[in-house]
CSV table of C-alpha atoms in Angstrom, one decimal:
chain,number,residue,atom,x,y,z
C,11,MET,CA,135.0,-60.7,63.0
C,12,THR,CA,134.7,-60.8,59.2
C,13,SER,CA,137.1,-58.5,57.5
C,14,VAL,CA,135.8,-56.1,54.9
C,15,ASN,CA,137.3,-55.4,51.5
C,16,LEU,CA,136.5,-51.8,51.1
C,17,GLY,CA,138.6,-51.4,48.0
C,18,PRO,CA,138.3,-48.0,46.4
C,19,TRP,CA,135.8,-46.9,49.0
C,20,VAL,CA,138.6,-46.2,51.5
C,21,GLN,CA,140.9,-43.4,50.7
C,22,ILE,CA,143.5,-41.4,52.7
C,23,THR,CA,142.8,-37.8,53.8
C,24,SER,CA,145.3,-35.4,55.3
C,25,ILE,CA,143.7,-32.8,57.5
C,26,ILE,CA,145.1,-30.0,59.6
C,27,ASN,CA,144.0,-30.4,63.2
C,28,LYS,CA,142.4,-27.2,64.4
C,29,GLU,CA,140.3,-27.4,67.6
C,30,THR,CA,137.7,-25.0,68.7
C,31,ARG,CA,135.8,-25.0,71.9
C,32,SER,CA,132.3,-23.9,72.8
C,33,ARG,CA,130.4,-23.8,76.1
C,34,SER,CA,127.1,-25.5,76.3
C,35,ARG,CA,124.0,-23.6,77.1
C,36,PRO,CA,120.5,-24.8,78.0
C,37,MET,CA,118.2,-25.8,75.2
C,38,SER,CA,115.6,-23.5,76.6
C,39,ASN,CA,117.6,-20.5,75.5
C,40,PHE,CA,116.8,-21.0,71.9
C,41,LEU,CA,113.6,-23.0,71.9
C,42,SER,CA,110.2,-21.3,71.9
C,43,PRO,CA,108.5,-21.0,75.3
C,44,GLY,CA,106.2,-23.9,74.5
C,45,LEU,CA,109.2,-26.2,74.0
C,46,LYS,CA,111.3,-25.3,77.0
C,47,THR,CA,110.4,-28.5,78.8
C,48,LEU,CA,112.2,-30.5,76.1
C,49,GLN,CA,114.8,-32.8,77.6
C,50,ILE,CA,118.0,-33.5,75.6
C,51,PRO,CA,119.4,-37.0,76.1
C,52,SER,CA,123.1,-37.4,76.1
C,53,THR,CA,123.8,-40.9,75.0
C,54,HIS,CA,127.6,-40.7,74.8
C,55,GLN,CA,130.0,-39.9,77.6
C,56,ARG,CA,132.5,-37.2,76.7
C,57,GLN,CA,135.4,-38.8,78.5
C,58,ARG,CA,137.3,-40.9,76.1
C,59,LYS,CA,140.7,-42.6,76.0
C,60,PRO,CA,143.0,-41.5,73.2
C,61,MET,CA,142.3,-43.2,69.8
C,62,SER,CA,143.8,-43.2,66.4
C,63,SER,CA,142.3,-41.1,63.6
C,64,ILE,CA,139.3,-42.6,61.9
C,65,CYS,CA,141.0,-42.1,58.6
C,66,ALA,CA,144.3,-43.6,59.7
C,67,VAL,CA,146.2,-45.7,57.1
C,68,LEU,CA,146.1,-49.4,57.6
C,69,THR,CA,149.4,-50.8,58.7
C,70,GLU,CA,151.3,-53.3,56.7
C,71,GLU,CA,150.9,-55.9,59.4
C,72,THR,CA,147.1,-55.4,59.4
C,73,LEU,CA,146.9,-55.8,55.7
C,74,GLN,CA,149.0,-59.0,55.9
C,75,GLU,CA,146.7,-60.4,58.7
C,76,ASP,CA,143.6,-59.6,56.7
C,77,GLN,CA,144.8,-61.7,53.8
C,78,HIS,CA,144.3,-64.8,55.9
C,79,LYS,CA,140.8,-63.9,56.9
C,80,PRO,CA,137.6,-64.6,54.9
C,81,THR,CA,136.6,-61.4,53.1
C,82,PHE,CA,133.2,-59.9,52.3
C,83,ASP,CA,133.0,-58.1,48.9
C,84,PHE,CA,131.2,-55.0,50.1
C,85,LYS,CA,131.4,-53.2,46.8
C,86,SER,CA,129.8,-56.0,44.9
C,87,TYR,CA,127.1,-56.4,47.6
C,88,MET,CA,126.3,-52.6,47.5
C,89,LEU,CA,126.1,-52.5,43.7
C,90,GLN,CA,123.8,-55.6,43.6
C,91,LYS,CA,121.5,-54.3,46.4
C,92,ALA,CA,121.5,-50.8,45.0
C,93,ASN,CA,120.6,-52.1,41.6
C,94,SER,CA,117.7,-54.0,43.0
C,95,VAL,CA,116.5,-51.0,44.9
C,96,ASN,CA,116.8,-48.8,41.9
C,97,LYS,CA,114.7,-51.2,39.8
C,98,ALA,CA,112.1,-51.3,42.5
C,99,LEU,CA,111.9,-47.5,42.8
C,100,ASP,CA,111.6,-47.1,39.1
C,101,THR,CA,108.7,-49.6,39.1
C,102,ALA,CA,107.0,-48.0,42.1
C,103,VAL,CA,107.0,-44.4,40.9
C,104,THR,CA,106.1,-44.3,37.3
C,105,LEU,CA,105.4,-41.5,34.9
C,106,LYS,CA,101.7,-40.8,34.8
C,107,GLU,CA,99.3,-37.8,34.9
C,108,PRO,CA,99.8,-35.2,36.2
C,109,ALA,CA,103.1,-35.6,34.4
C,110,LYS,CA,105.0,-32.7,36.0
C,111,ILE,CA,104.7,-33.9,39.6
C,112,HIS,CA,105.7,-37.4,38.7
C,113,GLU,CA,108.7,-36.1,36.7
C,114,SER,CA,109.7,-34.1,39.7
C,115,MET,CA,109.4,-37.1,42.1
C,116,ARG,CA,111.4,-39.3,39.8
C,117,TYR,CA,114.0,-36.7,39.1
C,118,SER,CA,115.2,-36.7,42.7
C,119,LEU,CA,114.3,-40.2,43.6
C,120,LEU,CA,116.3,-41.7,40.7
C,121,ALA,CA,119.1,-39.2,40.8
C,122,GLY,CA,121.6,-41.7,42.1
C,123,GLY,CA,123.1,-42.0,45.5
C,124,LYS,CA,124.5,-45.1,47.3
C,125,ARG,CA,121.1,-46.2,48.7
C,126,VAL,CA,122.6,-46.8,52.2
C,127,ARG,CA,119.3,-46.6,54.0
C,128,PRO,CA,117.4,-49.1,51.8
C,129,VAL,CA,120.3,-51.4,51.8
C,130,LEU,CA,120.4,-51.3,55.6
C,131,CYS,CA,116.7,-52.2,55.6
C,132,LEU,CA,117.3,-55.2,53.4
C,133,ALA,CA,120.4,-56.4,55.3
C,134,ALA,CA,118.6,-56.2,58.7
C,135,CYS,CA,115.7,-58.2,57.3
C,136,GLU,CA,118.1,-60.9,56.0
C,137,LEU,CA,120.1,-60.9,59.2
C,138,VAL,CA,117.1,-62.0,61.3
C,139,GLY,CA,116.0,-64.7,58.8
C,140,GLY,CA,113.8,-62.7,56.3
C,141,SER,CA,114.2,-62.3,52.6
C,142,GLU,CA,114.9,-59.3,50.4
C,143,SER,CA,111.4,-59.4,48.9
C,144,MET,CA,109.8,-59.0,52.3
C,145,ALA,CA,111.6,-55.8,53.0
C,146,MET,CA,111.9,-54.2,49.6
C,147,PRO,CA,108.7,-52.1,49.8
C,148,ALA,CA,109.9,-50.7,53.1
C,149,ALA,CA,113.4,-50.1,51.8
C,150,CYS,CA,111.9,-48.1,48.9
C,151,ALA,CA,109.6,-46.2,51.3
C,152,VAL,CA,112.6,-45.2,53.4
C,153,GLU,CA,114.4,-44.0,50.3
C,154,MET,CA,111.3,-42.0,49.2
C,155,ILE,CA,111.2,-40.3,52.6
C,156,HIS,CA,114.9,-39.6,52.5
C,157,THR,CA,114.5,-38.1,49.1
C,158,MET,CA,111.6,-36.0,50.4
C,159,SER,CA,113.8,-34.6,53.1
C,160,LEU,CA,116.6,-33.7,50.6
C,161,ILE,CA,114.1,-31.9,48.3
C,162,HIS,CA,112.8,-29.9,51.2
C,163,ASP,CA,116.2,-29.3,52.8
C,164,ASP,CA,117.4,-27.7,49.5
C,165,LEU,CA,114.6,-25.2,49.3
C,166,PRO,CA,115.4,-21.5,49.7
C,167,CYS,CA,113.5,-21.4,52.9
C,168,MET,CA,115.7,-24.1,54.4
C,169,ASP,CA,119.3,-24.6,53.2
C,170,ASN,CA,118.9,-22.8,49.9
C,171,ASP,CA,121.1,-25.2,47.9
C,172,ASP,CA,121.3,-25.5,44.2
C,173,LEU,CA,123.3,-28.8,43.9
C,174,ARG,CA,122.4,-32.3,45.1
C,175,ARG,CA,124.0,-35.6,44.0
C,176,GLY,CA,125.9,-33.7,41.3
C,177,LYS,CA,122.7,-32.3,39.7
C,178,SER,CA,120.6,-29.2,40.0
C,179,THR,CA,118.3,-29.4,43.0
C,180,ASN,CA,114.6,-30.1,42.4
C,181,HIS,CA,113.3,-26.6,42.9
C,182,ILE,CA,115.9,-25.2,40.5
C,183,VAL,CA,114.5,-27.5,37.8
C,184,PHE,CA,110.8,-27.7,38.6
C,185,GLY,CA,110.2,-24.6,40.7
C,186,GLU,CA,109.7,-24.2,44.5
C,187,ASP,CA,106.0,-25.0,44.3
C,188,VAL,CA,106.3,-28.3,42.5
C,189,ALA,CA,109.4,-29.3,44.6
C,190,VAL,CA,107.4,-28.9,47.8
C,191,LEU,CA,104.5,-30.9,46.4
C,192,ALA,CA,106.9,-33.6,45.0
C,193,GLY,CA,108.3,-34.1,48.6
C,194,ASP,CA,104.8,-34.2,50.0
C,195,ALA,CA,103.8,-36.8,47.4
C,196,LEU,CA,106.8,-39.0,48.1
C,197,LEU,CA,106.1,-38.9,51.8
C,198,ALA,CA,102.4,-40.0,51.3
C,199,PHE,CA,103.3,-42.7,48.8
C,200,ALA,CA,106.0,-44.2,51.0
C,201,PHE,CA,103.3,-45.3,53.6
C,202,GLU,CA,101.0,-46.4,50.8
C,203,HIS,CA,103.7,-48.5,49.3
C,204,ILE,CA,104.5,-50.4,52.5
C,205,ALA,CA,100.8,-51.0,53.2
C,206,VAL,CA,99.9,-52.2,49.7
C,207,SER,CA,103.0,-53.8,48.3
C,208,THR,CA,104.5,-55.8,51.3
C,209,LEU,CA,103.9,-59.5,50.7
C,210,ASN,CA,104.4,-62.6,52.8
C,211,VAL,CA,104.5,-60.6,56.0
C,212,SER,CA,101.8,-60.7,58.8
C,213,PRO,CA,99.5,-57.7,58.9
C,214,LEU,CA,100.6,-57.1,62.5
C,215,ARG,CA,104.2,-56.7,61.5
C,216,ILE,CA,103.3,-54.4,58.6
C,217,VAL,CA,101.3,-52.2,60.9
C,218,ARG,CA,104.1,-52.1,63.4
C,219,ALA,CA,106.5,-51.1,60.7
C,220,VAL,CA,104.3,-48.3,59.5
C,221,GLY,CA,104.0,-47.0,63.0
C,222,GLU,CA,107.7,-47.2,63.5
C,223,LEU,CA,108.4,-45.3,60.3
C,224,ALA,CA,105.9,-42.5,61.2
C,225,LYS,CA,107.5,-42.0,64.6
C,226,VAL,CA,111.1,-41.7,63.4
C,227,ILE,CA,110.2,-39.0,60.8
C,228,GLY,CA,107.7,-37.0,62.8
C,229,ALA,CA,107.8,-34.2,65.4
C,230,GLU,CA,109.7,-36.6,67.7
C,231,GLY,CA,112.1,-37.7,65.1
C,232,LEU,CA,113.5,-36.2,61.9
C,233,VAL,CA,111.3,-33.1,62.0
C,234,ALA,CA,112.4,-32.4,65.6
C,235,GLY,CA,116.1,-32.5,64.5
C,236,GLN,CA,115.4,-30.2,61.6
C,237,VAL,CA,113.6,-27.6,63.8
C,238,VAL,CA,116.3,-27.5,66.5
C,239,ASP,CA,118.9,-27.3,63.8
C,240,ILE,CA,117.2,-24.2,62.4
C,241,CYS,CA,116.9,-22.7,65.8
C,242,SER,CA,120.6,-23.3,66.4
C,243,GLU,CA,121.8,-21.4,63.3
C,244,GLY,CA,123.9,-18.3,64.2
C,245,LEU,CA,124.1,-19.1,67.9
C,246,SER,CA,127.6,-18.9,69.3
C,247,GLU,CA,127.2,-21.2,72.4
C,248,VAL,CA,125.4,-24.3,71.2
C,249,GLY,CA,127.1,-27.2,73.0
C,250,LEU,CA,127.6,-30.9,72.3
C,251,GLU,CA,124.3,-32.0,73.9
C,252,GLN,CA,122.3,-29.8,71.6
C,253,LEU,CA,124.4,-30.9,68.6
C,254,GLU,CA,123.9,-34.6,69.5
C,255,PHE,CA,120.1,-34.0,69.8
C,256,ILE,CA,120.0,-32.5,66.4
C,257,HIS,CA,121.9,-35.3,64.7
C,258,ILE,CA,120.3,-38.2,66.5
C,259,HIS,CA,116.9,-36.8,65.3
C,260,LYS,CA,117.8,-35.3,62.0
C,261,THR,CA,120.0,-38.1,60.6
C,262,ALA,CA,120.2,-41.1,62.9
C,263,LYS,CA,116.4,-41.6,63.3
C,264,LEU,CA,115.8,-42.4,59.6
C,265,LEU,CA,118.8,-44.8,59.5
C,266,GLU,CA,117.3,-46.3,62.7
C,267,GLY,CA,114.0,-46.6,61.1
C,268,ALA,CA,115.5,-48.4,58.0
C,269,VAL,CA,117.2,-51.0,60.2
C,270,VAL,CA,114.3,-51.5,62.6
C,271,LEU,CA,111.8,-51.8,59.7
C,272,GLY,CA,113.9,-54.5,58.1
C,273,ALA,CA,114.2,-56.4,61.5
C,274,ILE,CA,110.5,-56.2,62.2
C,275,LEU,CA,109.4,-57.3,58.7
C,276,GLY,CA,112.0,-60.1,58.7
C,277,GLY,CA,110.6,-61.6,61.9
C,278,GLY,CA,113.2,-60.5,64.4
C,279,THR,CA,112.6,-61.0,68.1
C,280,ASP,CA,112.1,-57.9,70.3
C,281,GLU,CA,115.6,-58.4,71.6
C,282,GLU,CA,117.1,-58.5,68.1
C,283,VAL,CA,115.1,-55.5,67.0
C,284,GLU,CA,116.3,-53.4,70.0
C,285,LYS,CA,119.9,-54.4,69.5
C,286,LEU,CA,119.7,-53.4,65.9
C,287,ARG,CA,118.0,-50.2,66.9
C,288,ARG,CA,121.0,-49.3,69.0
C,289,TYR,CA,123.4,-50.3,66.2
C,290,ALA,CA,121.5,-48.0,63.8
C,291,ARG,CA,121.6,-45.1,66.2
C,292,SER,CA,125.4,-45.4,66.5
C,293,ILE,CA,125.9,-45.5,62.7
C,294,GLY,CA,123.4,-42.7,62.3
C,295,LEU,CA,125.3,-40.4,64.5
C,296,LEU,CA,128.5,-41.6,62.9
C,297,PHE,CA,127.1,-40.7,59.5
C,298,GLN,CA,126.6,-37.1,60.6
C,299,VAL,CA,129.9,-36.8,62.3
C,300,VAL,CA,131.6,-37.9,59.1
C,301,ASP,CA,129.3,-35.7,57.0
C,302,ASP,CA,130.4,-32.7,59.1
C,303,ILE,CA,134.1,-33.6,58.5
C,304,LEU,CA,133.6,-34.0,54.8
C,305,ASP,CA,131.8,-30.7,54.5
C,306,VAL,CA,134.9,-28.8,55.5
C,307,THR,CA,137.6,-31.1,53.9
C,308,LYS,CA,136.2,-31.9,50.5
C,309,SER,CA,135.3,-29.9,47.4
C,310,SER,CA,131.8,-29.6,45.9
C,311,GLN,CA,132.9,-31.8,43.0
C,312,GLU,CA,134.1,-34.5,45.3
C,313,LEU,CA,131.0,-34.4,47.4
C,314,GLY,CA,128.4,-34.0,44.6
C,315,LYS,CA,126.8,-31.2,46.6
C,316,THR,CA,127.8,-27.7,47.8
C,317,ALA,CA,130.8,-28.0,50.1
C,318,GLY,CA,131.3,-25.7,53.1
C,319,LYS,CA,127.6,-24.7,53.2
C,320,ASP,CA,127.4,-25.4,57.0
C,321,LEU,CA,130.2,-23.0,57.5
C,322,VAL,CA,128.6,-20.3,55.4
C,323,ALA,CA,125.3,-20.8,57.2
C,324,ASP,CA,127.1,-20.6,60.5
C,325,LYS,CA,125.7,-24.0,61.6
C,326,VAL,CA,127.0,-25.8,64.6
C,327,THR,CA,129.0,-28.9,63.6
C,328,TYR,CA,131.2,-31.4,65.3
C,329,PRO,CA,134.5,-30.0,63.8
C,330,LYS,CA,133.4,-26.5,64.9
C,331,LEU,CA,132.9,-27.6,68.5
C,332,MET,CA,135.5,-30.4,68.9
C,333,GLY,CA,138.0,-29.8,66.1
C,334,ILE,CA,138.7,-32.2,63.3
C,335,GLU,CA,140.9,-34.7,65.1
C,336,LYS,CA,138.5,-35.2,68.1
C,337,SER,CA,135.6,-35.4,65.7
C,338,ARG,CA,137.4,-38.3,64.0
C,339,GLU,CA,138.1,-39.9,67.3
C,340,PHE,CA,134.4,-39.7,68.2
C,341,ALA,CA,133.6,-41.3,64.9
C,342,GLU,CA,135.9,-44.2,65.7
C,343,LYS,CA,134.2,-44.6,69.0
C,344,LEU,CA,130.8,-44.8,67.4
C,345,LEU,CA,132.1,-47.3,64.8
C,346,ASN,CA,133.4,-49.6,67.5
C,347,GLU,CA,130.1,-49.4,69.4
C,348,ALA,CA,128.2,-50.4,66.2
C,349,ARG,CA,130.5,-53.4,65.6
C,350,GLU,CA,130.1,-54.6,69.2
C,351,LEU,CA,126.3,-54.5,68.9
C,352,LEU,CA,126.5,-57.0,66.0
C,353,ALA,CA,128.9,-59.4,67.8
C,354,GLY,CA,126.0,-61.6,69.1
C,355,PHE,CA,124.6,-62.3,65.6
C,356,ASP,CA,125.8,-64.8,63.0
C,357,GLN,CA,128.9,-63.1,61.6
C,358,GLU,CA,128.4,-64.3,58.1
C,359,LYS,CA,124.9,-62.8,58.0
C,360,ALA,CA,126.0,-59.7,59.9
C,361,ALA,CA,128.9,-59.0,57.4
C,362,PRO,CA,126.8,-56.5,55.3
C,363,LEU,CA,125.9,-54.5,58.4
C,364,ILE,CA,129.5,-54.6,59.6
C,365,ALA,CA,130.7,-53.4,56.2
C,366,LEU,CA,128.1,-50.7,56.0
C,367,ALA,CA,129.2,-49.3,59.4
C,368,ASN,CA,132.8,-49.3,58.0
C,369,TYR,CA,131.7,-47.7,54.8
C,370,ILE,CA,129.9,-44.9,56.6
C,371,ALA,CA,133.0,-44.2,58.7
C,372,TYR,CA,135.4,-44.2,55.7
C,373,ARG,CA,133.2,-42.7,52.9
C,374,GLN,CA,134.6,-39.8,51.0
C,375,ASN,CA,131.3,-38.2,49.8
């Protein structure tokens, strides 16, 4: 496997291990009557052999071994891809009339961020033989939808947050009414952008990509996760099955969509698309487990957003249910699963996706 030079992306954390336990109760206890038939899949077995901490320090022997392996410069790759995505986003969403709505859209869309989702889309496209240009409109669309979800998440009726990516949230700057509409506009334009701007890809694949994206963000995807997350607030006995449902839908689904869109538009076979779907689901859940850990171990300045807000809102999280150490072990399990799913691909082409999985596991904000 190609080793990854994470450089400054990997840091050491020291965390006190405090475990809490919670009993699971049926989903029907906190869903509305019309939703009590909802089945919650449990995709990961809870019995695991002991593992080292996800943030464990690399041993001297490991570092010496890695010096003799080919390295992939992940930082340079991310900077180059993120720069391409930022230019494409700036070109796609321009300042025009009505000025206020476009300013609001651009304020959040171009506020920074590591562009993990669009880079995943581009990397998956290139892995199956496509080119960056074939997937760039889809990559931008995914980032537009991600930005929409952040704008809406931060609203007073949702998470009521005033800090995002180190800046005042959209509704603080432009007002709640415009922030809602800016999110709506980004959502609509995302689909228009894929349909109109995707070049050198068959119409059949474009339509398939549009359908895939709609599914992962709708009432069976991102929205489902958001709703169950809201219904879970303040409940004392939300178990791991419910928490996994929330995060697979709220976080993993959009990451899954990013990877699958790239694979579809790049011409991947059905087998390749499904294998990459499973990879994306693993790193999507991994992303949220790590996010939960960071929320209780980092400062607002370090995160670029309000720290500890899940604790204040009494939200169920992995550290709350499993404790910090077991949450980190679960993250390591998910990371290993993601790496294994990429083993059958050309490892040189898979290097960005391997590195992205590692980055998600070891990120500090």
